[in-house]
CSV table of C-alpha atoms in Angstrom, one decimal:
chain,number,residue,atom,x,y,z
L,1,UNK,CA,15.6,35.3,4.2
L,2,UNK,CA,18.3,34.0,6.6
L,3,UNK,CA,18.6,30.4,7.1
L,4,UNK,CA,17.7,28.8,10.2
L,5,UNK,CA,19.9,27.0,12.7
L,6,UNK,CA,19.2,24.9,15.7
L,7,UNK,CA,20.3,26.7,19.2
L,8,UNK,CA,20.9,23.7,21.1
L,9,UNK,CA,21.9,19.9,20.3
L,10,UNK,CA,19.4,17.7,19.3
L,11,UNK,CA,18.2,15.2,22.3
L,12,UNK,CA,19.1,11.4,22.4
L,13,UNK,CA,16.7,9.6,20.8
L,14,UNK,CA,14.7,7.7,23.3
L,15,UNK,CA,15.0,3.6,23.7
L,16,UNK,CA,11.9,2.2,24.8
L,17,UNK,CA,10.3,-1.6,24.3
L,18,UNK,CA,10.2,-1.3,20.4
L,19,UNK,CA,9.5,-5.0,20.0
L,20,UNK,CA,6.6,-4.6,22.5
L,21,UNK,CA,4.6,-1.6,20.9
L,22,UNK,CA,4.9,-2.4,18.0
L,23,UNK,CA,3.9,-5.9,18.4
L,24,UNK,CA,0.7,-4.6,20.2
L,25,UNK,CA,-0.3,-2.3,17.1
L,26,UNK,CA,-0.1,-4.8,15.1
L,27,UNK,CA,-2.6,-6.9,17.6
L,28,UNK,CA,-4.9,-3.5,18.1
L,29,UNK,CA,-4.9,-3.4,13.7
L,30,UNK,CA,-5.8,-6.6,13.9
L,31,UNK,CA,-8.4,-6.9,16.5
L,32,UNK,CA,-9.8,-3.5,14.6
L,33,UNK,CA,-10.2,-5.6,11.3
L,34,UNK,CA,-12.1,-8.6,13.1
L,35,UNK,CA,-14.2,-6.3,15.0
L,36,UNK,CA,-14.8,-4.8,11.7
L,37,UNK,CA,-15.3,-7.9,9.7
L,38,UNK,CA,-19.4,-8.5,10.7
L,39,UNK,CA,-20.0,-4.8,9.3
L,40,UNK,CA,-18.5,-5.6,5.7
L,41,UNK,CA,-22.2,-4.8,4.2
L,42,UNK,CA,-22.9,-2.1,5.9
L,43,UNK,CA,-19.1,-0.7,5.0
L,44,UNK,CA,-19.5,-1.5,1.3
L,45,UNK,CA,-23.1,-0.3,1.4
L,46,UNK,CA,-21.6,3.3,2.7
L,47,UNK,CA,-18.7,3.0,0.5
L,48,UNK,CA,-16.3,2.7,3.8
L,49,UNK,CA,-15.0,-0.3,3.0
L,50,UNK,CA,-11.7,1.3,3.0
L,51,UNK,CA,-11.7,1.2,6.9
L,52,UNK,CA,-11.5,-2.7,6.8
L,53,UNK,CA,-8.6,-3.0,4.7
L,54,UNK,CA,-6.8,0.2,6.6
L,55,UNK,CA,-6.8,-2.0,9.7
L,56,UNK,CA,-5.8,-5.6,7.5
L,57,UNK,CA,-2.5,-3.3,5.8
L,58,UNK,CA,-2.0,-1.9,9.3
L,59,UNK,CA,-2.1,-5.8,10.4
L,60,UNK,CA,0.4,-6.9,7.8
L,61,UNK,CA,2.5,-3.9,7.9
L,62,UNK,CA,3.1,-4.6,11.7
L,63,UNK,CA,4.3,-7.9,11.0
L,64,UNK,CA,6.8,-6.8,8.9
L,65,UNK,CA,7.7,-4.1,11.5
L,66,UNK,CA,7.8,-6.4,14.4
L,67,UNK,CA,10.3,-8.6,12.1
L,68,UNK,CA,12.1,-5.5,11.5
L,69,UNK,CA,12.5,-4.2,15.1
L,70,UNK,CA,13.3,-8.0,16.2
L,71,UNK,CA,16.5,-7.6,13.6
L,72,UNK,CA,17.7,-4.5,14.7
L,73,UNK,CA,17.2,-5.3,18.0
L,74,UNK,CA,19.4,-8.7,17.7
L,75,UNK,CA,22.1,-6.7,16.1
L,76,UNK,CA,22.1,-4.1,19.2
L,77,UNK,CA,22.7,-6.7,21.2
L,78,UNK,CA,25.0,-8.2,19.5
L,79,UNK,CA,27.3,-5.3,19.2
L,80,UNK,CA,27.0,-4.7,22.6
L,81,UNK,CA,28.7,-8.0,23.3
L,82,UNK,CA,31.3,-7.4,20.5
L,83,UNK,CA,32.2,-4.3,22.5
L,84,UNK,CA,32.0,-5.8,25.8
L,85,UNK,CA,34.6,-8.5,24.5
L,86,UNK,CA,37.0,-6.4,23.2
L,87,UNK,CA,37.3,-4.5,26.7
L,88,UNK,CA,36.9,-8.1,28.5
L,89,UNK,CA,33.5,-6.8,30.2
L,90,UNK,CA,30.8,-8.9,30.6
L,91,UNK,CA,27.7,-8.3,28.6
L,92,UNK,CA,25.6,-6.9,31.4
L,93,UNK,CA,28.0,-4.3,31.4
L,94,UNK,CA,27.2,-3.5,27.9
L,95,UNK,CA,23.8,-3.3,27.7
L,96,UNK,CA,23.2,-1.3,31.0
């Protein structure tokens, strides 16, 4: 069996608002969990309890993303204005 190789070059990865979706996940996980939270009986009575805490982890888990993408954004940015001094540009420049 041959191996397979691409055809073509892989597409640029696409920069969106991170910061912004992930921030409203986390919000929709959470609203899920509260929305959820007056059913806990009827959950545990049906052994679907798991659905509560699957929106709680999805809550917690987006906070840590939205930390995460916050970083990473930051450190975008500030590369681009560690490359927009060393040509003398301004950072407009950069980040357009």
């Amino acid at each position: 069996m041959a191996k397979w190789t691409p055809k073509h070059e892989a597409p640029e990865p696409l920069e969106g608002p991170v910061v912004a979706t992930i921030t409203g996940g986390t919000i929709l996980w959470f609203v899920l969990f509260l929305v959820q939270l007056p059913f806990y009986g009827w959950f545990d009575g049906h052994g679907h309890l798991w659905w509560l805490w699957t929106c709680l982890a999805g809550a917690g888990l987006g906070l840590i993303g939205i930390w995460y993408v916050r970083g990473r954004d930051a450190a975008i940015k500030r590369a681009a204005a560690a490359a927009a001094a060393g040509r003398g540009d301004t950072v407009e420049d950069a980040t357009s």
